[in-house]
Short mmCIF file of C-alpha atoms in Angstrom, two decimals:
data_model
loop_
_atom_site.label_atom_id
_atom_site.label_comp_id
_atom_site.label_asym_id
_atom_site.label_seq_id
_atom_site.Cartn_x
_atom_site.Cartn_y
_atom_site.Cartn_z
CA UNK A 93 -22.89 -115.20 -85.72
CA UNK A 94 -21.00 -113.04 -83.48
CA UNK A 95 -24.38 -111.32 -82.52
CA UNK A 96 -25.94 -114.60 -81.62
CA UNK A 97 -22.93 -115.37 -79.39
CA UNK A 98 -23.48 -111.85 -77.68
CA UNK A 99 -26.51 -112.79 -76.88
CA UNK A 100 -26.21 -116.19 -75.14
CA UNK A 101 -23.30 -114.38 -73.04
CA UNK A 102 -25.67 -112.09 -72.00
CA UNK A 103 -27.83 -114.76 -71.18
CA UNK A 104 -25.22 -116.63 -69.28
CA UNK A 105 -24.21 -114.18 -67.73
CA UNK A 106 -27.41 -113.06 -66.23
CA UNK A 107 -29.01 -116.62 -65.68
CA UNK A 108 -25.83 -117.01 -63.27
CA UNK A 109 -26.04 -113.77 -61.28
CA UNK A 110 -29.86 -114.29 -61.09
CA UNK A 111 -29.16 -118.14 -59.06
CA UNK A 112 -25.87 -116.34 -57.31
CA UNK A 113 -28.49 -113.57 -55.73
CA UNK A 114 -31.04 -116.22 -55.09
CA UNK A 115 -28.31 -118.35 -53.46
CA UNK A 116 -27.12 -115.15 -51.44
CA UNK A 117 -31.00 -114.24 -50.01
CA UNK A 118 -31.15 -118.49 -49.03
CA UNK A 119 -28.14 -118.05 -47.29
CA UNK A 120 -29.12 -114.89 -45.01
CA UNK A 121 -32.46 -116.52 -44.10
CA UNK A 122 -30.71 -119.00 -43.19
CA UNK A 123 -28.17 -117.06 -41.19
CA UNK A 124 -30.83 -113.88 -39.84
CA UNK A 125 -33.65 -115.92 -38.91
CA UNK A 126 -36.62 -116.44 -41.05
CA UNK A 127 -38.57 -114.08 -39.31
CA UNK A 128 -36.61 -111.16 -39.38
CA UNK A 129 -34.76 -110.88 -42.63
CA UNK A 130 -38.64 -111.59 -44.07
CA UNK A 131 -39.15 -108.77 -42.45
CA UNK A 132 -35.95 -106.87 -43.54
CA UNK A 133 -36.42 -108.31 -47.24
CA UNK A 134 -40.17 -106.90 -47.45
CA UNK A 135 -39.19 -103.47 -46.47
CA UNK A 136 -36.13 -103.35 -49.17
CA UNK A 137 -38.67 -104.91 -51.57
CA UNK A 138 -40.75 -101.97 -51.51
CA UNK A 139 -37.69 -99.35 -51.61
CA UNK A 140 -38.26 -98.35 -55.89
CA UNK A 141 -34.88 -97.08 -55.25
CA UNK A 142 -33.20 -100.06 -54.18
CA UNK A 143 -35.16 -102.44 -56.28
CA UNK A 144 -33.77 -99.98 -59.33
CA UNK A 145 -30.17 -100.27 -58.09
CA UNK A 146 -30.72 -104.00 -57.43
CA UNK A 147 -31.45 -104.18 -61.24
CA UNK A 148 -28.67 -101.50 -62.67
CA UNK A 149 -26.31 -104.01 -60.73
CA UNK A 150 -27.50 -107.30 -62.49
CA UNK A 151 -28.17 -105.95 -65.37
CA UNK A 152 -25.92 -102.86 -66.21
CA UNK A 153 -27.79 -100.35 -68.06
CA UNK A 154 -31.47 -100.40 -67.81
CA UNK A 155 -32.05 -97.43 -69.89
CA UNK A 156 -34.22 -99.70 -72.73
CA UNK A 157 -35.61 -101.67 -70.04
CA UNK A 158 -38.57 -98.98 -69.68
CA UNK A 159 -41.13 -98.32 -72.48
CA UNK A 160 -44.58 -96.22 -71.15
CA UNK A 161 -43.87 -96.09 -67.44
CA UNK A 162 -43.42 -100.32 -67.22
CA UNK A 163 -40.28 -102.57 -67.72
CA UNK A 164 -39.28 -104.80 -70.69
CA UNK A 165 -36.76 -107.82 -71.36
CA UNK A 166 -34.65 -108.30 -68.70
CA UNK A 167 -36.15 -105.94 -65.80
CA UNK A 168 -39.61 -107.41 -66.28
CA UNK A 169 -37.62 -110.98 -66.03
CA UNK A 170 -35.90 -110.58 -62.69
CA UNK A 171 -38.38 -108.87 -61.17
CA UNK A 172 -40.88 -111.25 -62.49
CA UNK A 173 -39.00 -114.41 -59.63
CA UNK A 174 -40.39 -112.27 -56.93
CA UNK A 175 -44.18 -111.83 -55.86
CA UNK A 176 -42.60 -108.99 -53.95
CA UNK A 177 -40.58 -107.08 -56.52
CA UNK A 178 -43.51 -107.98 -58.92
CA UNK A 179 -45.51 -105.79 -56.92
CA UNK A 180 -42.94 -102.84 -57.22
CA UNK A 181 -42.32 -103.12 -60.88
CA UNK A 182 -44.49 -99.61 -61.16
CA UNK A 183 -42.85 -97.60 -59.21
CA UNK A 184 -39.20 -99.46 -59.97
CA UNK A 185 -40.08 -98.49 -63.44
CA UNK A 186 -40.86 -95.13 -62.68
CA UNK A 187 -37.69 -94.23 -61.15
CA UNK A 188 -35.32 -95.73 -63.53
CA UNK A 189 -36.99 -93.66 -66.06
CA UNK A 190 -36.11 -90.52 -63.48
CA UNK A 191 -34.27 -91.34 -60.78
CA UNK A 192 -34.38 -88.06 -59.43
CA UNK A 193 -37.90 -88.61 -58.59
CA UNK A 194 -37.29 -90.88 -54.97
CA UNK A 195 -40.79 -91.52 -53.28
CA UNK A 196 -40.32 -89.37 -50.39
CA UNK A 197 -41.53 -90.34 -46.36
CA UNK A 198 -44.50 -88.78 -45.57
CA UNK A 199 -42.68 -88.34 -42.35
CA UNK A 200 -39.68 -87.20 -40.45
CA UNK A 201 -37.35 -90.16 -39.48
CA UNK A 202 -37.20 -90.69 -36.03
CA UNK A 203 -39.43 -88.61 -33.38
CA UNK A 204 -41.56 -89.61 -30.83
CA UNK A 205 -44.59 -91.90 -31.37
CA UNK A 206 -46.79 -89.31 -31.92
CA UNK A 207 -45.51 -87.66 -35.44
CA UNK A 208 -46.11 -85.06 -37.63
CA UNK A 209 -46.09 -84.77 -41.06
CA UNK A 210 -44.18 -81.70 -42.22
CA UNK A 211 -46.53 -80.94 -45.10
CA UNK A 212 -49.57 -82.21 -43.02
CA UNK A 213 -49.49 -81.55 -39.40
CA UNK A 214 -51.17 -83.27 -36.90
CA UNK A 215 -54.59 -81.12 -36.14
CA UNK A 216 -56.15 -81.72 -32.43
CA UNK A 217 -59.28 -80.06 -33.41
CA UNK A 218 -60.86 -81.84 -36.16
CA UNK A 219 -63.07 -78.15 -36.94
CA UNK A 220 -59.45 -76.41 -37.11
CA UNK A 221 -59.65 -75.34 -40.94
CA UNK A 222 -56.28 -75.68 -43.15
CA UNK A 223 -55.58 -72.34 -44.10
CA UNK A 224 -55.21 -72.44 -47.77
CA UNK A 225 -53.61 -69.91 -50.59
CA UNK A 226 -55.64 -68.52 -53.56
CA UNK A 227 -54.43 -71.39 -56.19
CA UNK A 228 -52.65 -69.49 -58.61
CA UNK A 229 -49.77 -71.86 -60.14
CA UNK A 230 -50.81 -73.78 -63.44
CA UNK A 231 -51.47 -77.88 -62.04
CA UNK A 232 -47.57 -78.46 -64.12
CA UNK A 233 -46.32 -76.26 -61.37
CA UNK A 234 -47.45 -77.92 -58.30
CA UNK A 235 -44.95 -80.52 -56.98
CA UNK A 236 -45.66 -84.15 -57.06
CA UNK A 237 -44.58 -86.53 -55.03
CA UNK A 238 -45.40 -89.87 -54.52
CA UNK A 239 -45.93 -90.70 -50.48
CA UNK A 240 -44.84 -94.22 -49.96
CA UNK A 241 -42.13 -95.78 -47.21
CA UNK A 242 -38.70 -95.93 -48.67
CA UNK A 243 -38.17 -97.97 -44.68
CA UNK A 244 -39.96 -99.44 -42.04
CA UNK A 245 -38.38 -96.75 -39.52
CA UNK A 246 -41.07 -94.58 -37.76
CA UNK A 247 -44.03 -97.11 -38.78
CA UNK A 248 -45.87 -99.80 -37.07
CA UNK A 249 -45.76 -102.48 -40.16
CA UNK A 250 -47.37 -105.97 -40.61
CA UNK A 251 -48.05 -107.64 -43.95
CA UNK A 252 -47.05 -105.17 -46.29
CA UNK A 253 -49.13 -102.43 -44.61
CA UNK A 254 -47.95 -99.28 -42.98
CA UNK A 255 -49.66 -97.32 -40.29
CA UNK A 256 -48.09 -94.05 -39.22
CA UNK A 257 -49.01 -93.58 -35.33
CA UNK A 258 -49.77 -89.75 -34.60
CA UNK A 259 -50.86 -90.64 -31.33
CA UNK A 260 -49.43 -92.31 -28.06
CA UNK A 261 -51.85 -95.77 -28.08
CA UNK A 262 -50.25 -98.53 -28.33
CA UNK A 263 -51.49 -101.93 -30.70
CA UNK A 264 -50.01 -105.15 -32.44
CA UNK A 265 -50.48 -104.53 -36.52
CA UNK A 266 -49.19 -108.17 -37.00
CA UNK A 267 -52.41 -109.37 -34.96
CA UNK A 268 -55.32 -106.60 -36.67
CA UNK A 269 -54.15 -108.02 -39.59
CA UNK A 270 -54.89 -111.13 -38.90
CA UNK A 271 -58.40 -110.84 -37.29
CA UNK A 272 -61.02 -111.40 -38.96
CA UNK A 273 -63.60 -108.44 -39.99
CA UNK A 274 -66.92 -109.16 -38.26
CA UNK A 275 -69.60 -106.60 -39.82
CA UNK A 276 -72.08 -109.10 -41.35
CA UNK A 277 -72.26 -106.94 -44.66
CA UNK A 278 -75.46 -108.83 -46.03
CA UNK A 279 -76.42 -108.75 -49.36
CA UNK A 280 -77.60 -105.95 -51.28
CA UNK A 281 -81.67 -105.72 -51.44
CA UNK A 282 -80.88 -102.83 -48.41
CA UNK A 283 -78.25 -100.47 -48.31
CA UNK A 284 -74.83 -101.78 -47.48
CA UNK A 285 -72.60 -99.10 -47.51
CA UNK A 286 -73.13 -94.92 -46.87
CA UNK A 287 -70.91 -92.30 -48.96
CA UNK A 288 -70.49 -89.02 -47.19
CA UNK A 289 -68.42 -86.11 -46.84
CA UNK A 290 -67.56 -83.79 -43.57
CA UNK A 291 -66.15 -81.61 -45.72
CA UNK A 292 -68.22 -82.30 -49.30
CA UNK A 293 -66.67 -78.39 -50.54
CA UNK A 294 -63.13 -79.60 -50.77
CA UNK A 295 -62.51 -79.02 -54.39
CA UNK A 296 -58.98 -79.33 -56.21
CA UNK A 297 -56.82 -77.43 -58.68
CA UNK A 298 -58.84 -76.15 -61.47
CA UNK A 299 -57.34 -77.98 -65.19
CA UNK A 300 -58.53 -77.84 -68.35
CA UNK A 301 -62.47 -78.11 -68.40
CA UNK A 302 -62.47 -78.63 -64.40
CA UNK A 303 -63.06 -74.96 -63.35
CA UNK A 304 -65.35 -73.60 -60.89
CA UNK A 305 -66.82 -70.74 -58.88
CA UNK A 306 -65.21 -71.04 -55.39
CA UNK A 307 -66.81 -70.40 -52.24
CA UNK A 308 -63.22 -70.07 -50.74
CA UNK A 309 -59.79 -71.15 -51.49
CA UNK A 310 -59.73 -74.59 -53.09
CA UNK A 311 -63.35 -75.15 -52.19
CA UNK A 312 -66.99 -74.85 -53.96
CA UNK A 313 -70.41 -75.97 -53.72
CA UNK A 314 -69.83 -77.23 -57.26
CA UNK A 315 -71.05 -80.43 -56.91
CA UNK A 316 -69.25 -81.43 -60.46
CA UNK A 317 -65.99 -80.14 -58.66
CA UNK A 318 -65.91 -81.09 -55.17
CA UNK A 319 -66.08 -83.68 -53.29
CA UNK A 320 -69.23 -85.40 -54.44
CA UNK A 321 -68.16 -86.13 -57.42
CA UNK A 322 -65.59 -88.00 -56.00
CA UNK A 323 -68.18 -90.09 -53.88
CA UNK A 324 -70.19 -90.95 -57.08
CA UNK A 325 -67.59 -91.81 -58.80
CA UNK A 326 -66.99 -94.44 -56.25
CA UNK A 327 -70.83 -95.22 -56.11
CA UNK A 328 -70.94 -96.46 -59.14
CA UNK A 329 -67.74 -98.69 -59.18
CA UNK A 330 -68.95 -100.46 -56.06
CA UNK A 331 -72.49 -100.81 -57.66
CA UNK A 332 -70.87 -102.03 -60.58
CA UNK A 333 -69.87 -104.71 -58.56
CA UNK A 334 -73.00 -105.78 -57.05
CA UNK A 335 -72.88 -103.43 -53.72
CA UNK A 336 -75.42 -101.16 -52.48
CA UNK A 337 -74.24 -97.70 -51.55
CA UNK A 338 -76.06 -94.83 -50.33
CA UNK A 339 -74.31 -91.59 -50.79
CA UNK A 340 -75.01 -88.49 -49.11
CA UNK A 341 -74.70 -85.44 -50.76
CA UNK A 342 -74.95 -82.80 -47.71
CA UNK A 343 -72.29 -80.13 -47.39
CA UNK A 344 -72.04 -80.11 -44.26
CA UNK A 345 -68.99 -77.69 -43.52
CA UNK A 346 -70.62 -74.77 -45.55
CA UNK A 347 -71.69 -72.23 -44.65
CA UNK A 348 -69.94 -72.66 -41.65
CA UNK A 349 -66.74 -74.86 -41.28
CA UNK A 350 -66.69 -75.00 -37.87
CA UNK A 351 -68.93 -77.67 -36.38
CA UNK A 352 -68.86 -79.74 -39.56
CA UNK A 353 -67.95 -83.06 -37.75
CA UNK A 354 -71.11 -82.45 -35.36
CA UNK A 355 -73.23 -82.38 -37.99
CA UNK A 356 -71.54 -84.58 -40.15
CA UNK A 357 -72.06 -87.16 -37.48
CA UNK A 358 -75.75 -86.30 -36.62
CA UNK A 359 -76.46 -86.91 -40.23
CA UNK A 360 -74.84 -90.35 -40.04
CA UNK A 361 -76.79 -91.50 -37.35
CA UNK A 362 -79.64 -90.80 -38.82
CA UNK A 363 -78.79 -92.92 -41.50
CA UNK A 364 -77.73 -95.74 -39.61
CA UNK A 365 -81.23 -95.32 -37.39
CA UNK A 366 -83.24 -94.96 -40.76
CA UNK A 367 -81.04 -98.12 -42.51
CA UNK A 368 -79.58 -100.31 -39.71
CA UNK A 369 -78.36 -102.75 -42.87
CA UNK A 370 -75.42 -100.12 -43.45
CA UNK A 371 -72.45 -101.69 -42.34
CA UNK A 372 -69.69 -99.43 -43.95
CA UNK A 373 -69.71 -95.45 -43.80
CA UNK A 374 -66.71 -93.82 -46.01
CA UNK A 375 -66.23 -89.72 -45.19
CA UNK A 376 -64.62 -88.94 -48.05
CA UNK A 377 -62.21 -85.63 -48.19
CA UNK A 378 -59.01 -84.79 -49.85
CA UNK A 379 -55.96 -83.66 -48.21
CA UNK A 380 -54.26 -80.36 -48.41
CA UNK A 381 -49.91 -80.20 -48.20
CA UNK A 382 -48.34 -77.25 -47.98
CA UNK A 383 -44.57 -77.40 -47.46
CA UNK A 384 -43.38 -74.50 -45.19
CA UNK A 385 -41.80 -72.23 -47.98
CA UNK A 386 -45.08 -72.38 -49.18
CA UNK A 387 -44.80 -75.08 -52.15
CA UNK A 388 -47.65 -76.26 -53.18
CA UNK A 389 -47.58 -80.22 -53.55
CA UNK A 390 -49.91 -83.25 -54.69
CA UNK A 391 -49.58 -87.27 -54.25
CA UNK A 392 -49.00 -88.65 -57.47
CA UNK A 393 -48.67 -91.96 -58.75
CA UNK A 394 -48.81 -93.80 -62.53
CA UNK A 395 -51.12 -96.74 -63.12
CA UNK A 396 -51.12 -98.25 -66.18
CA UNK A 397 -49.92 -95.12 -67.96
CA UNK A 398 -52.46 -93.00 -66.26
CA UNK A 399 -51.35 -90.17 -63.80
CA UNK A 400 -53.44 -90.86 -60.57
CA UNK A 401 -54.11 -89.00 -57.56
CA UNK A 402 -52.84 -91.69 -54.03
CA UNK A 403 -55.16 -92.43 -51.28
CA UNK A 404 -54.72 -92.59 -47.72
CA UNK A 405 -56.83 -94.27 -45.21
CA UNK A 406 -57.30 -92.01 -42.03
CA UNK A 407 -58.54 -93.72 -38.69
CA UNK A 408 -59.47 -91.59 -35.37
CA UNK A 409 -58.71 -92.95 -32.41
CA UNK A 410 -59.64 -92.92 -28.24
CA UNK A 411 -57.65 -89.81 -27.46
CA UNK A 412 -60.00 -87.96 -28.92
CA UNK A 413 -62.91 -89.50 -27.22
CA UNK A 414 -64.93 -92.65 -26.58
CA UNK A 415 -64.17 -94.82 -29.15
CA UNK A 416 -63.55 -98.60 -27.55
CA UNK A 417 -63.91 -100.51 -31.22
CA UNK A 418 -61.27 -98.36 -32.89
CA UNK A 419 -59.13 -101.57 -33.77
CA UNK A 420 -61.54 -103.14 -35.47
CA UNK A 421 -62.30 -100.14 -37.69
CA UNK A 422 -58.29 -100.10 -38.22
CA UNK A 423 -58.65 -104.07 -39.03
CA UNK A 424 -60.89 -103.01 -41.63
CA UNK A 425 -58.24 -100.59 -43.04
CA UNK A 426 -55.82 -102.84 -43.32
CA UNK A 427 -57.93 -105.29 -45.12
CA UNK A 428 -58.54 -102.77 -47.56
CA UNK A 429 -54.96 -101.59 -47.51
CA UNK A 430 -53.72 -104.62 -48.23
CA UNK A 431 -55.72 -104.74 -51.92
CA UNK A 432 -54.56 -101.72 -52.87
CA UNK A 433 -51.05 -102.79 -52.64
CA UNK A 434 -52.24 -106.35 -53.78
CA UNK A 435 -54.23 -104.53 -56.85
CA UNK A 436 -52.44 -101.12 -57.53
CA UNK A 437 -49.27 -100.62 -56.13
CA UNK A 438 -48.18 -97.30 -54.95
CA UNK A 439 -51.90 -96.31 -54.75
CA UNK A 440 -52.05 -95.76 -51.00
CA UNK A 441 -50.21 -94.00 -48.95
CA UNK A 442 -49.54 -95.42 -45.12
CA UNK A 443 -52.38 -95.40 -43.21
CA UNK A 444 -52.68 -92.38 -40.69
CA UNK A 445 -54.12 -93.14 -36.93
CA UNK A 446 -54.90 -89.07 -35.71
CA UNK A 447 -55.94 -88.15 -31.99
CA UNK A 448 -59.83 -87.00 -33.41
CA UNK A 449 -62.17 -89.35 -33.48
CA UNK A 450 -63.89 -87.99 -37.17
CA UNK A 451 -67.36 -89.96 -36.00
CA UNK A 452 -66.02 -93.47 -36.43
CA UNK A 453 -67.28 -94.83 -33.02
CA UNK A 454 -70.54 -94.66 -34.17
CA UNK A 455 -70.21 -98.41 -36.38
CA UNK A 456 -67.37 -100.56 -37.24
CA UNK A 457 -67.54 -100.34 -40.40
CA UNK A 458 -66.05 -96.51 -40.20
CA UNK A 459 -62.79 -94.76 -42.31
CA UNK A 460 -62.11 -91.44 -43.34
CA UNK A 461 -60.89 -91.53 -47.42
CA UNK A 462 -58.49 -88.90 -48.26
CA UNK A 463 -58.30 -88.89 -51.97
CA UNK A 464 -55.26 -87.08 -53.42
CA UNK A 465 -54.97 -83.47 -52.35
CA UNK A 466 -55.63 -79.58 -53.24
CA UNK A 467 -53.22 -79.59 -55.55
CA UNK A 468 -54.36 -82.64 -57.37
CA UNK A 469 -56.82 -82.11 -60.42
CA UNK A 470 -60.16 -83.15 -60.41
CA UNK A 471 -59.54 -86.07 -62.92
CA UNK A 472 -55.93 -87.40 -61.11
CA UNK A 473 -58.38 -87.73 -57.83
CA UNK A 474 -61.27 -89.39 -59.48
CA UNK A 475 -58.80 -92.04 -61.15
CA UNK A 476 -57.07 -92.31 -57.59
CA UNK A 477 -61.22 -92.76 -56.24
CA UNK A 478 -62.23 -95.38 -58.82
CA UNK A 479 -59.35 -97.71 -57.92
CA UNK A 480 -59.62 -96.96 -54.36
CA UNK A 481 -63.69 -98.45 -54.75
CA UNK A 482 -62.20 -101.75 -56.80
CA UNK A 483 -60.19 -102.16 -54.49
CA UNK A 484 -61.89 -101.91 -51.55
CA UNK A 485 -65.09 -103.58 -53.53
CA UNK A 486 -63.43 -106.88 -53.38
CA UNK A 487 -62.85 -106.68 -49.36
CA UNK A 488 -66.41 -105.80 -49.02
CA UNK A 489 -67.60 -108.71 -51.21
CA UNK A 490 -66.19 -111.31 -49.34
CA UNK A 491 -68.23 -109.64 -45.81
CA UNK A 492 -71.28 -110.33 -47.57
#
């Protein structure tokens, strides 16, 4: 008996903070402006670490509120009133489990418009290769983190998206993301969509059964290892789901590294000239972060119990030459931006607008896919590739 009464005092008491908060967040709409405390509210929303303390404070202890990486009872309850925190409840999960493990910035606060990433820095010359070290830490070694906003500060933000600027140009997020994508996609009897990779030798940190014979640091022609696989494995989720895809298998940065974008690009145009139905062209790399001491790191998420490699969506831009459409490729990104966090939270990380123009003037229809990084495995990145294509699969669909 006493147990049952326990229990509805528990329930009491949290059915009355629960209206109390919802009360307080009515009240400063009212008093901020709806506008800008929607605003405000998103960005907390998608803080893991506030959403956590948010929860420790309505619900004391959480500790048996997390079972495989996703909440129970009560956590799963509150966060359940919000379409917002709903969308969290991964990554809220994950760091109540271990709070030590904040999502980091993938960015300094503050700075000029035109950033750099720390472990990432902003490269000019799209032929300047990343020097890499000879991978010799075991994958538990390497240091994840998980690359997602813990503010707004620093990003241009509309809709739950955000783009981190590298460059000087100016735009309006709130009004790409409302435009309308424009490519005619067709439907599939001819090719809709061409696979290919600048730099198709990018390979990742050898684990388990993933080894291979490197051509140089982090890189082989191994097309099992590298960066092919990756685009099949994303072949065959968007044929699964009725698309046509060409992919292109060239390596185009071996032997030589230098030069890979002019060739890269030459080979795209002759695909478009050959298949004028292609609409979409995804280069497909992954990324390589190096802190300064050296440290090794990889973007790292968890998806339905799964550990998965994150994905960012990389768009050139004008400063690096004549490229008048680049909104509407950066439209497109934020479509397909906006499913990921719809679909898989804490799969992307912000999109990234760079100086180079990586080829994408020649259709709109044009991204550059970073799939985790160097010090990813093989399988991490093609989990974080397979959502990526489901995703992105159900954007596509509706250009048809």
């Amino acid at each position: 008996m006493k147990g049952k009464r326990i229990f509805w005092v528990r329930v009491l008491r949290r059915g009355t903070a629960l209206f109390m908060a919802t009360v307080a967040v009515w009240l400063l709409l009212m008093a901020a402006g709806l506008g800008a405390a929607a605003d405000a509210f998103a960005a907390l929303g998608e803080r893991a670490d506030f959403v956590s303390a948010l929860l420790r404070a309505e619900l004391g202890s959480t500790s048996g509120d997390v079972t495989n990486g996703e909440l129970d009872g009560w956590g799963r309850m509150v966060l359940g009133q919000s379409a917002l925190l709903r969308g969290n409840a991964a990554a809220v999960a994950a760091h109540l489990e271990n709070p030590g493990t904040v999502p980091t910035v993938d960015q300094p606060a503050g700075g000029s418009s035109a950033q750099s990433d720390p472990l990432n820095p902003l490269k000019e010359d799209p032929d300047e290769e990343v020097p890499l070290p000879a991978v010799t830490a075991a994958p538990d070694d390497i240091v994840p983190r998980t690359l997602i906003p813990t503010s707004a500060e620093g990003y241009s933000y509309a809709d739950g998206v955000y783009i981190f600027n590298r460059t000087d140009l100016d735009f309006d997020p709130a009004a790409l993301s409302a435009a309308a994508v424009d490519l005619g996609l067709g439907d599939s009897s001819s090719p809709q969509i061409l696979i290919m990779h600048t730099h198709a030798t990018e390979a990742y940190t050898p684990s388990g059964t993933d080894v291979y014979t490197p051509t140089d640091n982090s890189r082989t022609l191994d097309r099992e290892q590298n960066m092919v696989r990756i685009g099949e494995e994303m072949k065959a989720v968007f044929e699964s789901m009725g698309l046509s895809v060409l992919h292109d298998e060239t390596p185009y940065d071996y032997p030589a590294y230098k030069g890979a974008y002019t060739r890269s690009g030459d080979g795209v145009q002759k695909y478009l000239e050959q298949y004028p139905s292609i609409k979409i062209v995804l280069d497909v790399h992954r990324d390589a972060l190096i802190g300064a001491d050296g440290t090794v790191y990889k973007t790292m998420t968890k998806i339905d119990g799964t550990d998965v490699a994150q994905v960012e969506l990389v768009l050139g831009s004008p400063q690096g030459g004549d490229y008048p459409d680049w909104q509407k490729n950066l439209t497109l990104a934020m479509k397909l931006q906006k499913s990921m966090n719809t679909l898989y939270p804490t799969l992307a990380r912000p999109i990234s607008i760079s100086s180079p123009v990586y080829n994408q003037n020649l259709t709109t229809g044009s991204l550059l896919v970073e799939v985790g990084s160097h010090g990813n495995t093989l399988q991490e990145s093609i989990a974080g590739a397979r959502l990526f294509a489901r995703a992105a699969g159900q954007v596509l669909l509706g250009l048809e």
